[in-house]
PDB file of C-alpha atoms and ligand atoms in Angstrom:
ATOM      1  CA  MET A   1      54.751 158.219  49.313  1.00 94.00           C
ATOM      2  CA  LYS A   2      52.629 157.435  52.354  1.00 97.00           C
ATOM      3  CA  LYS A   3      52.591 153.913  53.744  1.00 98.00           C
ATOM      4  CA  LEU A   4      49.566 151.956  52.550  1.00 98.00           C
ATOM      5  CA  ILE A   5      47.364 150.191  55.102  1.00 98.00           C
ATOM      6  CA  ALA A   6      45.211 147.889  52.997  1.00 98.00           C
ATOM      7  CA  GLY A   7      42.508 145.549  54.273  1.00 98.00           C
ATOM      8  CA  ASN A   8      41.482 142.424  52.368  1.00 98.00           C
ATOM      9  CA  TRP A   9      38.110 141.251  53.673  1.00 98.00           C
ATOM     10  CA  LYS A  10      38.147 138.162  51.448  1.00 98.00           C
ATOM     11  CA  MET A  11      34.644 136.586  51.335  1.00 98.00           C
ATOM     12  CA  ASN A  12      33.456 138.056  54.637  1.00 98.00           C
ATOM     13  CA  GLY A  13      30.997 140.698  55.807  1.00 96.00           C
ATOM     14  CA  ASN A  14      27.767 142.060  54.407  1.00 96.00           C
ATOM     15  CA  GLY A  15      26.332 145.414  53.367  1.00 95.00           C
ATOM     16  CA  ASP A  16      25.520 146.433  56.955  1.00 95.00           C
ATOM     17  CA  THR A  17      28.923 145.555  58.380  1.00 94.00           C
ATOM     18  CA  ALA A  18      30.669 147.312  55.483  1.00 96.00           C
ATOM     19  CA  GLU A  19      28.642 150.484  56.027  1.00 96.00           C
ATOM     20  CA  ALA A  20      29.196 150.424  59.795  1.00 96.00           C
ATOM     21  CA  PHE A  21      32.951 149.924  59.319  1.00 96.00           C
ATOM     22  CA  ASP A  22      33.067 152.802  56.861  1.00 97.00           C
ATOM     23  CA  ASN A  23      31.206 155.097  59.276  1.00 96.00           C
ATOM     24  CA  ASP A  24      33.508 154.151  62.136  1.00 94.00           C
ATOM     25  CA  MET A  25      36.529 155.087  60.016  1.00 94.00           C
ATOM     26  CA  GLU A  26      35.408 158.608  59.113  1.00 93.00           C
ATOM     27  CA  GLU A  27      37.128 160.403  62.004  1.00 92.00           C
ATOM     28  CA  VAL A  28      40.207 158.172  61.830  1.00 93.00           C
ATOM     29  CA  LEU A  29      40.856 159.024  58.203  1.00 94.00           C
ATOM     30  CA  ASN A  30      41.243 162.712  59.054  1.00 93.00           C
ATOM     31  CA  LYS A  31      43.125 162.159  62.286  1.00 94.00           C
ATOM     32  CA  TYR A  32      45.647 159.633  60.946  1.00 95.00           C
ATOM     33  CA  SER A  33      46.231 160.934  57.463  1.00 95.00           C
ATOM     34  CA  HIS A  34      49.976 160.184  57.617  1.00 95.00           C
ATOM     35  CA  VAL A  35      49.088 156.780  56.171  1.00 97.00           C
ATOM     36  CA  GLU A  36      46.925 155.850  53.195  1.00 98.00           C
ATOM     37  CA  TRP A  37      43.939 153.685  54.161  1.00 98.00           C
ATOM     38  CA  LEU A  38      42.274 151.220  51.826  1.00 98.00           C
ATOM     39  CA  ILE A  39      39.661 148.486  52.130  1.00 98.00           C
ATOM     40  CA  CYS A  40      39.066 145.759  49.541  1.00 98.00           C
ATOM     41  CA  PRO A  41      35.640 144.279  50.320  1.00 98.00           C
ATOM     42  CA  PRO A  42      33.867 141.595  48.273  1.00 98.00           C
ATOM     43  CA  PHE A  43      32.590 143.046  44.953  1.00 98.00           C
ATOM     44  CA  PRO A  44      28.949 143.580  46.078  1.00 97.00           C
ATOM     45  CA  TYR A  45      29.988 145.781  49.018  1.00 98.00           C
ATOM     46  CA  ILE A  46      32.470 148.077  47.280  1.00 98.00           C
ATOM     47  CA  ALA A  47      29.739 150.684  46.902  1.00 97.00           C
ATOM     48  CA  SER A  48      29.005 150.518  50.666  1.00 97.00           C
ATOM     49  CA  LEU A  49      32.261 152.407  51.282  1.00 97.00           C
ATOM     50  CA  SER A  50      31.950 156.153  50.999  1.00 96.00           C
ATOM     51  CA  ASN A  51      34.592 157.454  53.433  1.00 97.00           C
ATOM     52  CA  LEU A  52      37.228 154.810  52.831  1.00 97.00           C
ATOM     53  CA  GLN A  53      39.228 154.419  49.664  1.00 98.00           C
ATOM     54  CA  ARG A  54      37.750 151.569  47.600  1.00 98.00           C
ATOM     55  CA  GLY A  55      39.671 148.571  46.335  1.00 98.00           C
ATOM     56  CA  ALA A  56      38.819 145.193  44.819  1.00 98.00           C
ATOM     57  CA  GLN A  57      40.207 141.727  45.498  1.00 98.00           C
ATOM     58  CA  ASP A  58      40.549 140.602  41.880  1.00 98.00           C
ATOM     59  CA  CYS A  59      39.634 141.522  38.326  1.00 98.00           C
ATOM     60  CA  SER A  60      39.279 139.870  34.951  1.00 98.00           C
ATOM     61  CA  ALA A  61      42.236 139.545  32.576  1.00 98.00           C
ATOM     62  CA  TYR A  62      39.811 140.413  29.745  1.00 97.00           C
ATOM     63  CA  ASP A  63      38.325 143.673  28.643  1.00 96.00           C
ATOM     64  CA  ARG A  64      34.687 142.625  28.103  1.00 97.00           C
ATOM     65  CA  GLY A  65      32.553 139.845  26.655  1.00 98.00           C
ATOM     66  CA  ALA A  66      31.397 136.305  27.370  1.00 98.00           C
ATOM     67  CA  TYR A  67      33.219 135.720  30.664  1.00 98.00           C
ATOM     68  CA  THR A  68      30.454 134.721  33.080  1.00 98.00           C
ATOM     69  CA  GLY A  69      31.146 135.753  36.645  1.00 97.00           C
ATOM     70  CA  GLU A  70      34.084 137.992  35.801  1.00 97.00           C
ATOM     71  CA  VAL A  71      34.389 141.684  36.690  1.00 98.00           C
ATOM     72  CA  SER A  72      36.451 143.901  34.402  1.00 98.00           C
ATOM     73  CA  ALA A  73      38.909 146.629  35.354  1.00 98.00           C
ATOM     74  CA  ALA A  74      36.650 149.145  33.564  1.00 98.00           C
ATOM     75  CA  MET A  75      33.776 148.127  35.868  1.00 98.00           C
ATOM     76  CA  LEU A  76      35.993 148.532  38.919  1.00 98.00           C
ATOM     77  CA  ALA A  77      37.018 151.992  37.740  1.00 98.00           C
ATOM     78  CA  ASP A  78      33.323 152.750  37.310  1.00 98.00           C
ATOM     79  CA  MET A  79      32.779 151.699  40.953  1.00 98.00           C
ATOM     80  CA  GLY A  80      35.437 154.169  42.090  1.00 98.00           C
ATOM     81  CA  CYS A  81      38.134 151.595  42.836  1.00 98.00           C
ATOM     82  CA  THR A  82      41.643 153.013  42.991  1.00 98.00           C
ATOM     83  CA  TYR A  83      43.433 149.724  43.792  1.00 98.00           C
ATOM     84  CA  CYS A  84      42.905 146.036  43.061  1.00 98.00           C
ATOM     85  CA  ILE A  85      44.657 143.020  44.576  1.00 98.00           C
ATOM     86  CA  VAL A  86      45.961 140.525  41.997  1.00 98.00           C
ATOM     87  CA  GLY A  87      47.770 137.222  42.345  1.00 97.00           C
ATOM     88  CA  HIS A  88      46.768 136.628  45.960  1.00 98.00           C
ATOM     89  CA  SER A  89      48.042 133.193  47.011  1.00 97.00           C
ATOM     90  CA  GLU A  90      44.461 132.005  47.545  1.00 97.00           C
ATOM     91  CA  ARG A  91      43.747 132.749  43.871  1.00 97.00           C
ATOM     92  CA  ARG A  92      47.048 131.258  42.755  1.00 96.00           C
ATOM     93  CA  THR A  93      46.258 128.054  44.687  1.00 94.00           C
ATOM     94  CA  LEU A  94      42.468 127.688  44.543  1.00 95.00           C
ATOM     95  CA  HIS A  95      41.989 129.117  41.045  1.00 95.00           C
ATOM     96  CA  MET A  96      45.271 127.990  39.474  1.00 95.00           C
ATOM     97  CA  GLU A  97      46.312 131.548  38.598  1.00 97.00           C
ATOM     98  CA  ASP A  98      49.817 131.809  37.181  1.00 97.00           C
ATOM     99  CA  ASN A  99      52.180 134.735  36.616  1.00 97.00           C
ATOM    100  CA  LYS A 100      51.068 135.187  33.008  1.00 97.00           C
ATOM    101  CA  LEU A 101      47.436 135.610  34.040  1.00 98.00           C
ATOM    102  CA  VAL A 102      48.446 137.988  36.833  1.00 98.00           C
ATOM    103  CA  ARG A 103      50.429 140.041  34.314  1.00 97.00           C
ATOM    104  CA  ASN A 104      47.386 140.304  32.025  1.00 97.00           C
ATOM    105  CA  LYS A 105      45.287 141.491  34.958  1.00 98.00           C
ATOM    106  CA  VAL A 106      47.960 144.062  35.800  1.00 97.00           C
ATOM    107  CA  LYS A 107      47.807 145.375  32.227  1.00 97.00           C
ATOM    108  CA  GLN A 108      44.011 145.648  32.374  1.00 97.00           C
ATOM    109  CA  LEU A 109      44.143 147.555  35.655  1.00 98.00           C
ATOM    110  CA  LEU A 110      46.837 149.964  34.507  1.00 97.00           C
ATOM    111  CA  SER A 111      44.892 150.759  31.362  1.00 97.00           C
ATOM    112  CA  HIS A 112      42.034 151.894  33.615  1.00 98.00           C
ATOM    113  CA  ASN A 113      44.239 153.819  36.041  1.00 98.00           C
ATOM    114  CA  ILE A 114      43.722 151.370  38.893  1.00 98.00           C
ATOM    115  CA  ARG A 115      46.822 150.480  40.884  1.00 98.00           C
ATOM    116  CA  PRO A 116      47.379 146.732  41.084  1.00 98.00           C
ATOM    117  CA  ILE A 117      48.548 145.335  44.420  1.00 98.00           C
ATOM    118  CA  ILE A 118      50.578 142.409  43.108  1.00 98.00           C
ATOM    119  CA  CYS A 119      50.942 139.623  45.663  1.00 98.00           C
ATOM    120  CA  VAL A 120      53.987 137.366  45.707  1.00 98.00           C
ATOM    121  CA  GLY A 121      55.283 134.888  48.262  1.00 98.00           C
ATOM    122  CA  GLU A 122      56.747 131.456  48.761  1.00 98.00           C
ATOM    123  CA  THR A 123      55.187 128.353  50.316  1.00 97.00           C
ATOM    124  CA  LEU A 124      56.674 126.733  53.415  1.00 97.00           C
ATOM    125  CA  GLU A 125      58.134 123.901  51.312  1.00 97.00           C
ATOM    126  CA  GLU A 126      59.826 126.420  49.028  1.00 98.00           C
ATOM    127  CA  ARG A 127      61.250 128.325  51.999  1.00 97.00           C
ATOM    128  CA  GLU A 128      62.512 125.157  53.643  1.00 97.00           C
ATOM    129  CA  ALA A 129      64.136 124.149  50.360  1.00 98.00           C
ATOM    130  CA  GLY A 130      65.996 127.486  50.290  1.00 97.00           C
ATOM    131  CA  GLN A 131      64.019 128.665  47.245  1.00 98.00           C
ATOM    132  CA  ALA A 132      62.127 131.613  48.741  1.00 98.00           C
ATOM    133  CA  TYR A 133      64.016 134.354  46.947  1.00 97.00           C
ATOM    134  CA  GLU A 134      64.109 132.489  43.635  1.00 97.00           C
ATOM    135  CA  VAL A 135      60.321 131.937  43.727  1.00 98.00           C
ATOM    136  CA  VAL A 136      59.522 135.520  44.707  1.00 98.00           C
ATOM    137  CA  SER A 137      61.850 137.083  42.141  1.00 97.00           C
ATOM    138  CA  ARG A 138      60.374 134.922  39.361  1.00 97.00           C
ATOM    139  CA  GLN A 139      56.849 135.894  40.399  1.00 98.00           C
ATOM    140  CA  ILE A 140      57.835 139.569  40.292  1.00 97.00           C
ATOM    141  CA  LEU A 141      59.651 139.474  36.965  1.00 96.00           C
ATOM    142  CA  GLU A 142      56.878 137.488  35.280  1.00 96.00           C
ATOM    143  CA  SER A 143      53.889 139.306  36.805  1.00 95.00           C
ATOM    144  CA  LEU A 144      54.884 142.917  36.296  1.00 92.00           C
ATOM    145  CA  SER A 145      54.090 144.477  32.926  1.00 83.00           C
ATOM    146  CA  ASP A 146      56.484 146.797  31.078  1.00 83.00           C
ATOM    147  CA  ASN A 147      54.633 150.011  31.860  1.00 91.00           C
ATOM    148  CA  ILE A 148      54.929 149.581  35.649  1.00 95.00           C
ATOM    149  CA  THR A 149      56.269 152.581  37.551  1.00 97.00           C
ATOM    150  CA  SER A 150      57.007 153.281  41.202  1.00 97.00           C
ATOM    151  CA  GLU A 151      53.691 155.120  41.492  1.00 97.00           C
ATOM    152  CA  ASN A 152      51.193 153.120  39.441  1.00 97.00           C
ATOM    153  CA  ALA A 153      51.495 149.755  41.224  1.00 98.00           C
ATOM    154  CA  VAL A 154      52.294 148.190  44.592  1.00 98.00           C
ATOM    155  CA  LEU A 155      53.913 144.873  45.513  1.00 98.00           C
ATOM    156  CA  ALA A 156      52.819 142.797  48.500  1.00 98.00           C
ATOM    157  CA  TYR A 157      55.216 140.211  49.887  1.00 98.00           C
ATOM    158  CA  GLU A 158      52.987 137.616  51.513  1.00 98.00           C
ATOM    159  CA  PRO A 159      54.699 134.376  52.502  1.00 98.00           C
ATOM    160  CA  VAL A 160      51.983 131.755  52.042  1.00 97.00           C
ATOM    161  CA  TRP A 161      52.809 130.081  55.365  1.00 97.00           C
ATOM    162  CA  ALA A 162      52.111 133.352  57.225  1.00 97.00           C
ATOM    163  CA  ILE A 163      48.674 134.018  55.730  1.00 97.00           C
ATOM    164  CA  GLY A 164      45.809 133.313  58.107  1.00 94.00           C
ATOM    165  CA  THR A 165      48.029 131.229  60.406  1.00 96.00           C
ATOM    166  CA  GLY A 166      48.614 133.779  63.171  1.00 94.00           C
ATOM    167  CA  LYS A 167      52.359 133.259  62.575  1.00 94.00           C
ATOM    168  CA  ALA A 168      53.819 136.336  60.899  1.00 96.00           C
ATOM    169  CA  ALA A 169      57.264 136.224  59.324  1.00 96.00           C
ATOM    170  CA  THR A 170      60.015 137.427  61.642  1.00 97.00           C
ATOM    171  CA  LEU A 171      61.348 140.957  61.327  1.00 97.00           C
ATOM    172  CA  CYS A 172      64.610 139.478  60.081  1.00 97.00           C
ATOM    173  CA  ASP A 173      62.880 137.441  57.328  1.00 97.00           C
ATOM    174  CA  VAL A 174      60.801 140.443  56.274  1.00 98.00           C
ATOM    175  CA  THR A 175      63.659 142.951  56.060  1.00 98.00           C
ATOM    176  CA  LYS A 176      65.847 140.438  54.224  1.00 98.00           C
ATOM    177  CA  MET A 177      63.186 139.652  51.606  1.00 98.00           C
ATOM    178  CA  HIS A 178      62.063 143.279  51.196  1.00 98.00           C
ATOM    179  CA  GLY A 179      65.701 144.353  50.780  1.00 98.00           C
ATOM    180  CA  MET A 180      66.197 141.719  48.079  1.00 98.00           C
ATOM    181  CA  ILE A 181      62.990 142.794  46.337  1.00 98.00           C
ATOM    182  CA  ARG A 182      64.138 146.428  46.426  1.00 98.00           C
ATOM    183  CA  ASP A 183      67.478 145.455  44.869  1.00 97.00           C
ATOM    184  CA  LEU A 184      65.702 143.418  42.196  1.00 97.00           C
ATOM    185  CA  LEU A 185      63.454 146.359  41.303  1.00 97.00           C
ATOM    186  CA  LYS A 186      66.453 148.685  41.093  1.00 96.00           C
ATOM    187  CA  SER A 187      68.457 146.354  38.889  1.00 95.00           C
ATOM    188  CA  SER A 188      65.726 144.948  36.632  1.00 94.00           C
ATOM    189  CA  LEU A 189      62.857 147.428  36.635  1.00 91.00           C
ATOM    190  CA  ALA A 190      64.382 150.869  37.056  1.00 90.00           C
ATOM    191  CA  THR A 191      61.067 152.690  36.438  1.00 94.00           C
ATOM    192  CA  ALA A 192      59.645 150.830  39.441  1.00 96.00           C
ATOM    193  CA  ALA A 193      62.650 151.134  41.752  1.00 96.00           C
ATOM    194  CA  LYS A 194      60.718 153.017  44.431  1.00 97.00           C
ATOM    195  CA  MET A 195      57.508 150.986  44.219  1.00 98.00           C
ATOM    196  CA  ARG A 196      55.902 150.423  47.610  1.00 98.00           C
ATOM    197  CA  ILE A 197      56.452 146.945  49.018  1.00 98.00           C
ATOM    198  CA  LEU A 198      53.781 145.880  51.526  1.00 98.00           C
ATOM    199  CA  TYR A 199      54.161 143.016  53.949  1.00 98.00           C
ATOM    200  CA  GLY A 200      51.192 140.663  54.448  1.00 98.00           C
ATOM    201  CA  GLY A 201      50.688 137.608  56.635  1.00 98.00           C
ATOM    202  CA  SER A 202      49.202 137.668  60.142  1.00 97.00           C
ATOM    203  CA  VAL A 203      49.761 141.382  60.700  1.00 98.00           C
ATOM    204  CA  LYS A 204      47.987 142.376  63.910  1.00 98.00           C
ATOM    205  CA  PRO A 205      48.149 145.246  66.418  1.00 98.00           C
ATOM    206  CA  SER A 206      50.778 143.422  68.494  1.00 97.00           C
ATOM    207  CA  ASN A 207      53.345 143.083  65.670  1.00 98.00           C
ATOM    208  CA  ALA A 208      52.410 146.109  63.538  1.00 98.00           C
ATOM    209  CA  ALA A 209      54.890 148.632  64.954  1.00 98.00           C
ATOM    210  CA  GLU A 210      57.855 146.324  64.491  1.00 97.00           C
ATOM    211  CA  LEU A 211      56.946 145.253  60.949  1.00 98.00           C
ATOM    212  CA  LEU A 212      55.579 148.505  59.589  1.00 98.00           C
ATOM    213  CA  ASN A 213      58.494 150.668  60.636  1.00 97.00           C
ATOM    214  CA  ALA A 214      61.153 148.343  59.217  1.00 97.00           C
ATOM    215  CA  ASP A 215      63.378 149.222  56.246  1.00 96.00           C
ATOM    216  CA  ASN A 216      61.687 148.817  52.860  1.00 97.00           C
ATOM    217  CA  VAL A 217      58.304 148.005  54.432  1.00 98.00           C
ATOM    218  CA  ASP A 218      55.939 150.528  52.859  1.00 98.00           C
ATOM    219  CA  GLY A 219      52.700 149.307  54.343  1.00 98.00           C
ATOM    220  CA  ALA A 220      50.703 146.176  55.060  1.00 98.00           C
ATOM    221  CA  LEU A 221      48.115 143.970  53.407  1.00 98.00           C
ATOM    222  CA  ILE A 222      45.898 142.769  56.226  1.00 98.00           C
ATOM    223  CA  GLY A 223      43.406 139.917  56.141  1.00 98.00           C
ATOM    224  CA  SER A 224      41.592 138.858  59.303  1.00 97.00           C
ATOM    225  CA  ALA A 225      42.671 141.850  61.423  1.00 97.00           C
ATOM    226  CA  SER A 226      41.079 144.198  58.869  1.00 97.00           C
ATOM    227  CA  LEU A 227      37.620 142.867  59.718  1.00 97.00           C
ATOM    228  CA  LEU A 228      37.697 144.494  63.148  1.00 95.00           C
ATOM    229  CA  HIS A 229      37.917 148.219  62.814  1.00 93.00           C
ATOM    230  CA  GLU A 230      39.689 148.624  66.192  1.00 96.00           C
ATOM    231  CA  ASP A 231      42.475 146.294  65.031  1.00 97.00           C
ATOM    232  CA  PHE A 232      42.699 147.842  61.586  1.00 97.00           C
ATOM    233  CA  ILE A 233      43.013 151.317  63.100  1.00 97.00           C
ATOM    234  CA  ALA A 234      45.579 150.142  65.666  1.00 97.00           C
ATOM    235  CA  ILE A 235      47.723 148.734  62.846  1.00 98.00           C
ATOM    236  CA  GLY A 236      47.642 152.014  60.904  1.00 97.00           C
ATOM    237  CA  LYS A 237      48.355 154.023  64.045  1.00 96.00           C
ATOM    238  CA  ALA A 238      51.500 151.963  64.605  1.00 97.00           C
ATOM    239  CA  VAL A 239      53.155 153.624  61.601  1.00 97.00           C
ATOM    240  CA  GLU A 240      55.608 156.233  62.884  1.00 93.00           C
ATOM    241  CA  ILE A 241      55.104 159.749  61.580  1.00 83.00           C
TER     242      ILE A 241
HETATM  243  C1  PEP B   1      45.909 138.033  53.307  1.00 92.22           C
HETATM  244  O1  PEP B   1      45.040 137.207  53.062  1.00 92.22           O
HETATM  245  O2  PEP B   1      46.336 138.772  52.409  1.00 92.22           O
HETATM  246  C2  PEP B   1      46.425 138.101  54.667  1.00 92.22           C
HETATM  247  C3  PEP B   1      47.545 138.746  54.844  1.00 92.22           C
HETATM  248  O3  PEP B   1      45.694 137.479  55.621  1.00 92.22           O
HETATM  249  P1  PEP B   1      45.985 137.495  57.225  1.00 92.22           P
HETATM  250  O4  PEP B   1      46.303 138.912  57.602  1.00 92.22           O
HETATM  251  O5  PEP B   1      44.723 137.014  57.838  1.00 92.22           O
HETATM  252  O6  PEP B   1      47.137 136.594  57.450  1.00 92.22           O
END
């Protein structure tokens, strides 16, 4: 499977910037097709992407009905989304999302053939207390649904303390955690043993080559650096062929 270079624009941009970004990527997508490119814009701008693969940043845990403000997996499929981020730490913290809710979202997405990008990661307090692996493994075991396979979903290890801080995890921390996640998948979720594991948290052009070519790092989930197309491209180009 190709490495996945996924951009999460969060609540940034507008229709014009999304269209311009998409146009600027057209040539790059053909030239650097050794990686898989994806952008997850805010819901209203998903349709502004026509060259880039479309993703969403969240979806409802429900199928349809009286859920004001929610967007269902069926609607995302209708918009041409192939991936959707779930369980991002900002949603876990600001919207009190727990593993059970994330798991229900995963089920919704899989039933509409959209690949969930399931985010997991420990806080600084948890890391300092020596609980990083325990927290991450619980998030994985409780968020993944039974019908997960290596192909139909993606994990993103995003230590909370590295998101938006400019301070990425060290190569040593990343390879250690990704190795432990790989072992956990092999031992507890055999159908998902080869699932791609992305790293996220202050990935930028200057640290991309080191992080993206490490063992068990199958791509990146990129926040702020995905808003500048030069940086986003530079990160994808750093993946060795
Ligand atoms: C993110 O929000 O998923 C993220 C990784 O953000 P940043 O790259 O800005 O740290």
